[in-house]
mmCIF file of C-alpha atoms in Angstrom:
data_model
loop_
_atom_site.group_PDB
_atom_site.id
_atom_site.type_symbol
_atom_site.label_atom_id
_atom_site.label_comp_id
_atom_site.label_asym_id
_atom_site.label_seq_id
_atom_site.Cartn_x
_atom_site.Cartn_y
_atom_site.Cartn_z
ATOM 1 C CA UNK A 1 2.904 -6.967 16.914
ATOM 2 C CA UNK A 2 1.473 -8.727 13.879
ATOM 3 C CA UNK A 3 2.530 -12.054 15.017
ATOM 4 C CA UNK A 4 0.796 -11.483 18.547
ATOM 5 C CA UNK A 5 -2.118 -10.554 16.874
ATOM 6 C CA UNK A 6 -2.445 -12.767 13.815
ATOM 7 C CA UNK A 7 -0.035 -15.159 14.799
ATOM 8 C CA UNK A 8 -0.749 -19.524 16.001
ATOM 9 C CA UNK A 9 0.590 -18.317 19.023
ATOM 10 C CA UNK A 10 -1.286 -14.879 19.363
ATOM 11 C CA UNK A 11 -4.940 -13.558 20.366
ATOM 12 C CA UNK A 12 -6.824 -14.203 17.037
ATOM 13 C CA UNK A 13 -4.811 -16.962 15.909
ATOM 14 C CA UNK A 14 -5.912 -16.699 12.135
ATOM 15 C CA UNK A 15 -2.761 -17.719 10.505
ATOM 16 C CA UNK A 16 0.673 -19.289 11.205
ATOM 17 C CA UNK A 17 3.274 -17.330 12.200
ATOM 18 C CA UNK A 18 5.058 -17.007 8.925
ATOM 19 C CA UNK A 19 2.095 -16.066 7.350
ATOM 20 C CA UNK A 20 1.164 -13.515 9.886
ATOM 21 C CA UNK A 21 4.159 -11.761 9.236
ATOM 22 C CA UNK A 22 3.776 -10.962 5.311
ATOM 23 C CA UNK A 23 -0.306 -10.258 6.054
ATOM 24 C CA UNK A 24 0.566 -6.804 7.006
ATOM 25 C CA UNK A 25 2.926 -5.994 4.029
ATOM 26 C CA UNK A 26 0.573 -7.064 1.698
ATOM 27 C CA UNK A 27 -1.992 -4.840 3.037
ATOM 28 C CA UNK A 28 0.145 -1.904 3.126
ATOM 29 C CA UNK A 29 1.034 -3.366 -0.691
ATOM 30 C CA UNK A 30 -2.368 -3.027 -1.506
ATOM 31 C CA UNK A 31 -2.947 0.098 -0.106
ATOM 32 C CA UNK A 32 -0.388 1.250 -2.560
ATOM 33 C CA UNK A 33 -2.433 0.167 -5.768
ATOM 34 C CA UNK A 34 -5.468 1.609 -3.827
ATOM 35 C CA UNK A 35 -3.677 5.393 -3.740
ATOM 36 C CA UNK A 36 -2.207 4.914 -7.258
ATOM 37 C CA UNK A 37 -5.522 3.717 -8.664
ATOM 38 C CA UNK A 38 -7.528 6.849 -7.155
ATOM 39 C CA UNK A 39 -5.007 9.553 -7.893
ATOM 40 C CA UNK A 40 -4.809 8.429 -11.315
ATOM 41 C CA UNK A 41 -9.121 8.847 -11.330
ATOM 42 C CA UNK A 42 -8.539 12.346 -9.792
ATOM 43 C CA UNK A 43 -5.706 13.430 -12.553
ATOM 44 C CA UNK A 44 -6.915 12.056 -15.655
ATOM 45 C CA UNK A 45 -10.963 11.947 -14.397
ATOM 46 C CA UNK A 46 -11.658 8.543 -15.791
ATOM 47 C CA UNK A 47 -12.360 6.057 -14.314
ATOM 48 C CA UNK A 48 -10.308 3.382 -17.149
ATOM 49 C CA UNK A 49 -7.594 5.346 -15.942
ATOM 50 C CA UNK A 50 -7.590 4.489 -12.912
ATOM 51 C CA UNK A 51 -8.514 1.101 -13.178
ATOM 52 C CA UNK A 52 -5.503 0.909 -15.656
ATOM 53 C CA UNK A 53 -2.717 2.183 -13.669
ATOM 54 C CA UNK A 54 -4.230 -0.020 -10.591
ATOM 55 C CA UNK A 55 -3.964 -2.842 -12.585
ATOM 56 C CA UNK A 56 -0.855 -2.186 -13.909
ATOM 57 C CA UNK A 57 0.816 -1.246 -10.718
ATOM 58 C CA UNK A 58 -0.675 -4.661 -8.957
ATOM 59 C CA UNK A 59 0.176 -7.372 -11.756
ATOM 60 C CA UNK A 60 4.202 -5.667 -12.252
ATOM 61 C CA UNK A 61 5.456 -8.802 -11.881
ATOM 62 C CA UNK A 62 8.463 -7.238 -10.060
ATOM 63 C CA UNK A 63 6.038 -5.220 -7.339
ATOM 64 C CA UNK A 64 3.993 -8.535 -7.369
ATOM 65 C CA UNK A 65 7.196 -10.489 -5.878
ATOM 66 C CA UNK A 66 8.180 -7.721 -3.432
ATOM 67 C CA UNK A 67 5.404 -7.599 -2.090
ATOM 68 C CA UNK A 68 5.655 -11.103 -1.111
ATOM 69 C CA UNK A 69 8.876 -11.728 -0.175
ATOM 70 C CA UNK A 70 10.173 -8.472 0.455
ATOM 71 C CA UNK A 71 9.200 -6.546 3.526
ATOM 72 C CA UNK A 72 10.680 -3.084 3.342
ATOM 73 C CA UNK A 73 10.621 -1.707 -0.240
ATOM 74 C CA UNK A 74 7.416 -2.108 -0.972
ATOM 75 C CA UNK A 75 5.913 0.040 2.547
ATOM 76 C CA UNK A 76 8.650 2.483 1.499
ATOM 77 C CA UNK A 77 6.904 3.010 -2.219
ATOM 78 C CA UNK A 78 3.709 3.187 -0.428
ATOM 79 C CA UNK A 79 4.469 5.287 1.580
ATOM 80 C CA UNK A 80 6.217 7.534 -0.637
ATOM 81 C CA UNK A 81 3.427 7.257 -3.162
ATOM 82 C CA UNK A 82 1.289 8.492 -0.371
ATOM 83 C CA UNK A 83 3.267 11.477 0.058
ATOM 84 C CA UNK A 84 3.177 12.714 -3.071
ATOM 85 C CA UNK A 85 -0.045 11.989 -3.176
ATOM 86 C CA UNK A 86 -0.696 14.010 -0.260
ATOM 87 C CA UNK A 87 1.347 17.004 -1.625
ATOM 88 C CA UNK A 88 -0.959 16.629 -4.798
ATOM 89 C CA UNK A 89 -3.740 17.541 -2.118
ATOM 90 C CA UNK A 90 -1.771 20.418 -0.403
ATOM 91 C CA UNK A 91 -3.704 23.530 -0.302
ATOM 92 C CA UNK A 92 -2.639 26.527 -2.469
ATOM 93 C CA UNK A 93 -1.132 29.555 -0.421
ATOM 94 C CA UNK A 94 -4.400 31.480 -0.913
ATOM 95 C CA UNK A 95 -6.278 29.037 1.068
ATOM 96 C CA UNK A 96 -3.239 29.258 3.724
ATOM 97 C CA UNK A 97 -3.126 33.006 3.994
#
């Protein structure tokens, strides 16, 4: 779907087909430092914090390379960090009940 959309062959034609296929995992990458930047604000309530552990998480040289040549492992740490993430959000029983 990403190549027929992004694609030299595709509707928008914005980028070449190889490139098209790594735009979307490194916006899902991206969304990653996004979710550990704010849940890092919403734990430790700074802002530095935040900014640190985004940082941090985006320049890991190892995440960094993933991101770019891998295509699985980094969506599944997203998406994992999103979990948890979510579960930090789950209501308490009281709200529930």
């Amino acid at each position: 779907m990403k190549h027929i959309l992004f694609g030299s062959f595709g509707m928008l034609g914005w980028l070449g087909d190889i490139e098209s296929y790594q735009l979307v995992s490194l916006l899902i990458s991206a969304l990653g430092v996004f979710i550990v930047a704010v849940f890092a604000i919403e734990i430790s309530g700074s802002l530095l914090a935040g900014v640190v552990a985004g940082l941090a998480l985006g320049l890991l040289p190892l995440f960094w390379a993933e991101s770019h040549i891998n295509l699985k492992d980094p969506e599944q740490a997203v998406f994992f960090t999103g979990a948890v993430w979510s579960f930090w959000h789950w209501p308490p029983p009281s709200v529930i009940a």
